[in-house]
mmCIF file of C-alpha atoms in Angstrom:
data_model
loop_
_atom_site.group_PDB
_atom_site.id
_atom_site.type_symbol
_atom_site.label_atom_id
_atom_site.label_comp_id
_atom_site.label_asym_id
_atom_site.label_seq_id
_atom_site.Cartn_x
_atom_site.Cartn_y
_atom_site.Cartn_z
ATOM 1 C CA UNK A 111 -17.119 8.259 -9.409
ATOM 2 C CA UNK A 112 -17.193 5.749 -12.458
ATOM 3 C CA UNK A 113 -15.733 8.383 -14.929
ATOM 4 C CA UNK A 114 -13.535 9.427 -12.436
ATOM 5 C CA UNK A 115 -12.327 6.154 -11.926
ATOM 6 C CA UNK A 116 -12.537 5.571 -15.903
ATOM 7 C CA UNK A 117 -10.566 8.656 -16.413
ATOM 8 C CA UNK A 118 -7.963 7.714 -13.959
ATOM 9 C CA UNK A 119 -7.645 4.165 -15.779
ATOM 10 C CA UNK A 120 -7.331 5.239 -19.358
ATOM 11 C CA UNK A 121 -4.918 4.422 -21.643
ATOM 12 C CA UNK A 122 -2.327 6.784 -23.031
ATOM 13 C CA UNK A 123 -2.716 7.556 -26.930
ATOM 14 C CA UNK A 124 0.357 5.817 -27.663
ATOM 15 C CA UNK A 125 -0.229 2.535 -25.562
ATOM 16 C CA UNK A 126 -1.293 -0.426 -27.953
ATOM 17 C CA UNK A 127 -4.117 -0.656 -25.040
ATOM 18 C CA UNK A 128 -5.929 2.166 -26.402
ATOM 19 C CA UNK A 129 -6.965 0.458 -29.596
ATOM 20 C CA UNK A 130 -10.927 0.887 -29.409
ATOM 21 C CA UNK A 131 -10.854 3.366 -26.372
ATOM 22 C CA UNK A 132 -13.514 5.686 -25.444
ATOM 23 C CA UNK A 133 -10.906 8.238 -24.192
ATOM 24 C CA UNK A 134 -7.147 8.291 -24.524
ATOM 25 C CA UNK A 135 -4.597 10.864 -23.225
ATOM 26 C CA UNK A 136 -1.663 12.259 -25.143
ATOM 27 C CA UNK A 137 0.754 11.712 -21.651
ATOM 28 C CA UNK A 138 0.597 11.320 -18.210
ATOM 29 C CA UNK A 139 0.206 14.922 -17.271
ATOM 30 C CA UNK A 140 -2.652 15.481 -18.780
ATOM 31 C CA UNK A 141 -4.479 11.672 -17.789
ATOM 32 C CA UNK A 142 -3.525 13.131 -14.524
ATOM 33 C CA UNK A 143 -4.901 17.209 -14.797
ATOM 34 C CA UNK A 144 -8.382 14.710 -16.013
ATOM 35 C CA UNK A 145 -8.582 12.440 -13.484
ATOM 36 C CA UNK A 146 -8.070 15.400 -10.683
ATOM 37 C CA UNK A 147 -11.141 17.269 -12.334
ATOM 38 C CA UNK A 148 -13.152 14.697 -12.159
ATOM 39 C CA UNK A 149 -12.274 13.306 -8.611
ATOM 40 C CA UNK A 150 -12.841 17.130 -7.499
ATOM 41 C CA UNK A 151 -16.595 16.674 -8.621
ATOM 42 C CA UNK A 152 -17.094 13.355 -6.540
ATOM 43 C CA UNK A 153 -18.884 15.313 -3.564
ATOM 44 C CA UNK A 154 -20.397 13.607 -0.426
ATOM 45 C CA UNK A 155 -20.676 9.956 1.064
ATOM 46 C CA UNK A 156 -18.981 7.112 0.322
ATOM 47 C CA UNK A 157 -18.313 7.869 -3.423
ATOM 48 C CA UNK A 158 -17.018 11.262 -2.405
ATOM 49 C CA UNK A 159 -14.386 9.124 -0.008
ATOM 50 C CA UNK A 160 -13.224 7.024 -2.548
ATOM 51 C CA UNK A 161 -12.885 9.700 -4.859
ATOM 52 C CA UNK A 162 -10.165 11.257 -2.411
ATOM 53 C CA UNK A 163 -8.119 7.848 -2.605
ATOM 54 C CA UNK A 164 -8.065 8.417 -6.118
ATOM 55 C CA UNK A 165 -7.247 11.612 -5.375
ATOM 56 C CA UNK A 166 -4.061 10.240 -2.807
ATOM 57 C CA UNK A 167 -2.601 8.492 -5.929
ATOM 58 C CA UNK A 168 -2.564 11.655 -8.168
ATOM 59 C CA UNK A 169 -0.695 13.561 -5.365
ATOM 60 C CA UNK A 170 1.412 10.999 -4.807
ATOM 61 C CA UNK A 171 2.177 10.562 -8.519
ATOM 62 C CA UNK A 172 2.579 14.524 -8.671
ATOM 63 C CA UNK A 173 5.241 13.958 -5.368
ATOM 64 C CA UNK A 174 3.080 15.651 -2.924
ATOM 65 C CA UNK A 175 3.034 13.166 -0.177
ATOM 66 C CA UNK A 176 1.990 15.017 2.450
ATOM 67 C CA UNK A 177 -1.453 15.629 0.282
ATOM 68 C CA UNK A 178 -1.518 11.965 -0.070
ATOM 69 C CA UNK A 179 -0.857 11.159 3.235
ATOM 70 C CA UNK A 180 -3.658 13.881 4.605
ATOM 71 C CA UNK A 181 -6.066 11.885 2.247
ATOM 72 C CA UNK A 182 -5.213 8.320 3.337
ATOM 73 C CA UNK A 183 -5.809 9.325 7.420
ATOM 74 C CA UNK A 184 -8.663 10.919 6.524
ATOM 75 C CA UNK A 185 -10.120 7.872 4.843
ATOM 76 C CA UNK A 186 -8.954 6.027 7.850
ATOM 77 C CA UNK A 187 -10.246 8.328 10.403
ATOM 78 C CA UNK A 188 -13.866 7.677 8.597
ATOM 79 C CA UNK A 189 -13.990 3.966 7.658
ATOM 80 C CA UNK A 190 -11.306 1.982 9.395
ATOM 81 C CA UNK A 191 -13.610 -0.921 8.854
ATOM 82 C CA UNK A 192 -13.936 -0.768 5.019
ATOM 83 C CA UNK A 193 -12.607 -2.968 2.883
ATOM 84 C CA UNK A 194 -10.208 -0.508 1.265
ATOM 85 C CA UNK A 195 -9.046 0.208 4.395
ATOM 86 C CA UNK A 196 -5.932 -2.588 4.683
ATOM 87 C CA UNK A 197 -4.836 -0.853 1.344
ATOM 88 C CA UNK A 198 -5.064 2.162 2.152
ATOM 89 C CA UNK A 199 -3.211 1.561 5.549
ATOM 90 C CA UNK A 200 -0.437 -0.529 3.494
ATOM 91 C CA UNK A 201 -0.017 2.793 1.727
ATOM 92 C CA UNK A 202 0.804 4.495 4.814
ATOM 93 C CA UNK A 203 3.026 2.048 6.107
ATOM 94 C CA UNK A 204 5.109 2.350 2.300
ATOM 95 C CA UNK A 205 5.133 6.044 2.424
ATOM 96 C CA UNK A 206 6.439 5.985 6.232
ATOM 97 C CA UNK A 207 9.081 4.009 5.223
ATOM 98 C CA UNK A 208 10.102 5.773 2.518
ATOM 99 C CA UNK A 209 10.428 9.021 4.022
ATOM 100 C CA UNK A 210 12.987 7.545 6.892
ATOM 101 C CA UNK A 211 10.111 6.649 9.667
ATOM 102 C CA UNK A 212 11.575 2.862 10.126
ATOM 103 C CA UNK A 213 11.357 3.070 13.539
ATOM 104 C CA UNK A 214 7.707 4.281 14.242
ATOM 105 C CA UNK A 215 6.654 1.385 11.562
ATOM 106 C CA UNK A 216 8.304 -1.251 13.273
ATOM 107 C CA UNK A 217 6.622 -0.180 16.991
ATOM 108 C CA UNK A 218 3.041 0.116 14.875
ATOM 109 C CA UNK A 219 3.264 -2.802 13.171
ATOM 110 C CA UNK A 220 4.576 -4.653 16.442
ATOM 111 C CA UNK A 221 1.687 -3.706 18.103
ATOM 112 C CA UNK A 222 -0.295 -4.545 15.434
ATOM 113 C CA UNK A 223 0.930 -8.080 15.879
ATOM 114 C CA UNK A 224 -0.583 -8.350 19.225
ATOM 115 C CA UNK A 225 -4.102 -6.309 18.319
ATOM 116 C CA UNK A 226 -7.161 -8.620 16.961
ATOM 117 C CA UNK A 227 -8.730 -5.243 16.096
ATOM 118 C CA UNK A 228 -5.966 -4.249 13.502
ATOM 119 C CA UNK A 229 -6.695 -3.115 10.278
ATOM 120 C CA UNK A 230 -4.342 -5.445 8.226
ATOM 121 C CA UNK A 231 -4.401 -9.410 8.168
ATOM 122 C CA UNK A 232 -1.498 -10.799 10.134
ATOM 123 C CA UNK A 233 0.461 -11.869 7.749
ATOM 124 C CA UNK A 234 0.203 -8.688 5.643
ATOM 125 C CA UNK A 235 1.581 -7.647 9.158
ATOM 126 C CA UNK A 236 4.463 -9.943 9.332
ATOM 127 C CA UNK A 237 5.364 -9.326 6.146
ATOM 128 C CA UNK A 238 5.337 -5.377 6.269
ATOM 129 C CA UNK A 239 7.295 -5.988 9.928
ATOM 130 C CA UNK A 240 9.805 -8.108 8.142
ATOM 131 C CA UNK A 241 10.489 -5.521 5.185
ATOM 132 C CA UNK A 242 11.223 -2.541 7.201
ATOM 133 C CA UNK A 243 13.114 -4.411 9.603
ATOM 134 C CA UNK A 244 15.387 -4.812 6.191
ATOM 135 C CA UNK A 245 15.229 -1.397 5.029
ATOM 136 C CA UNK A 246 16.637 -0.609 8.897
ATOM 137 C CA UNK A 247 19.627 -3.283 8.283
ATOM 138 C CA UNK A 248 18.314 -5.495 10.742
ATOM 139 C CA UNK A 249 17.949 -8.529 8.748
ATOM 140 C CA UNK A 250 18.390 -11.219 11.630
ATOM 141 C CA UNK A 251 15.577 -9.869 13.259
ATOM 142 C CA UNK A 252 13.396 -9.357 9.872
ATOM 143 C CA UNK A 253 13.875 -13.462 9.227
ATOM 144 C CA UNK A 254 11.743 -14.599 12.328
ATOM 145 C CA UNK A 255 8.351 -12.929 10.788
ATOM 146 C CA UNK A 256 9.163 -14.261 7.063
ATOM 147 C CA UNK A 257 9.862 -17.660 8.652
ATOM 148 C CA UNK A 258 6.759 -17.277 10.789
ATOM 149 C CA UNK A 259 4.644 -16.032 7.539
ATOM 150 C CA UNK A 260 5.944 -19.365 5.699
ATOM 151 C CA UNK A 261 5.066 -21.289 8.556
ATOM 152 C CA UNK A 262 1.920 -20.574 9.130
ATOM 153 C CA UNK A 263 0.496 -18.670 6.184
ATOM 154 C CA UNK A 264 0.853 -21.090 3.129
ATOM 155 C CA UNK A 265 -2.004 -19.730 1.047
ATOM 156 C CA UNK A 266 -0.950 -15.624 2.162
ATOM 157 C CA UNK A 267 -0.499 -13.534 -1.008
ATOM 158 C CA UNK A 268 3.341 -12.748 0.479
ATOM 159 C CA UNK A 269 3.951 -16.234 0.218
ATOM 160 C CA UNK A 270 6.407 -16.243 -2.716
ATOM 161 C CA UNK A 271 8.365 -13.054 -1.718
ATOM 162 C CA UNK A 272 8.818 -14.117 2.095
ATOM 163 C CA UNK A 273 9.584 -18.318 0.858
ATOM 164 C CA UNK A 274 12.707 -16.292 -1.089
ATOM 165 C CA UNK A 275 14.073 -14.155 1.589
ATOM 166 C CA UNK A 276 14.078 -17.193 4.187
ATOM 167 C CA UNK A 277 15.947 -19.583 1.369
ATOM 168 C CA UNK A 278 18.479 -16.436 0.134
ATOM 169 C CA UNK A 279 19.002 -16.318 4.345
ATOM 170 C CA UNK A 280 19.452 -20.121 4.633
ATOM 171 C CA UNK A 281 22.760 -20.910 5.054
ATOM 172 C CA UNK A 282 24.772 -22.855 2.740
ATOM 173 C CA UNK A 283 25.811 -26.682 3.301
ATOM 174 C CA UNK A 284 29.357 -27.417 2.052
ATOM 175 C CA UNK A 285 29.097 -29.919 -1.140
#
């Protein structure tokens, strides 16, 4: 898994990173064509899961979504309690709501809201809730979860982001 992982990471020939490298690639392609060799020889247990995450961001990289998204449940399906599990469930949500599936995010992550169990902190929740409800045009009701995020989430890593969509919504006050 490590030079999987190390493969997957290094630098291209021409980045100023890869002064003192171990292992440089001439472009992206073939940093890619690597890292999916070695990945393929991760086999079994945990290391052999993780692997296929790798494996998620080559596809996805390579446009194949659907062999990214088969690798993501299936890391789900097994370990919905690991800790990569909120990313790789954020990952999901991003690649639903790219290809057009607004809708069905905004009913899972609405139920999320009111599950203990979920996967994904709550105000990683709110947050996601509050973006697609913007991709779907429906900014008045995306406000309400940024609001809520600022409210009561003032250390959350969507701080910053969510603070700038409430102010840019703020109304005006005439001079």
């Amino acid at each position: 898994l490590a030079e999987a992982i190390e493969t997957y990471a290094a630098p291209l020939a021409d980045d100023p990173a890869a002064e003192g490298a171990d292992r440089t690639f001439a472009d992206d392609a073939a940093r890619r064509a690597a890292a999916t060799e070695a990945v393929a020889a991760v086999e079994g247990g945990m290391a052999g899961d993780i692997a296929r995450l790798y494996e998620a961001d080559i596809a996805l990289a390579d446009g194949d979504t659907a062999r990214a998204r088969e690798a993501w449940e299936g890391f789900l399906r097994e370990h919905d309690d690991h800790i990569l599990a909120a990313t790789v469930e954020l990952n999901l949500i991003a690649l639903d709501r790219a290809e057009g599936q607004g809708e069905d995010v905004v009913a899972r992550l609405e139920r999320a809201l009111n599950n203990p169990a979920r996967t994904l902190p709550e105000d990683a929740v709110l947050y996601e809730l509050g973006v697609t409800l913007e991709a779907l045009g429906r900014d008045d009701e995306a406000m309400p979860h940024f609001q809520r995020l600022v409210d009561d989430f003032p250390s959350s890593p969507y701080i910053t982001e969510a603070s700038r969509r409430v102010s840019a919504d703020a109304p005006t006050l005439p001079a």
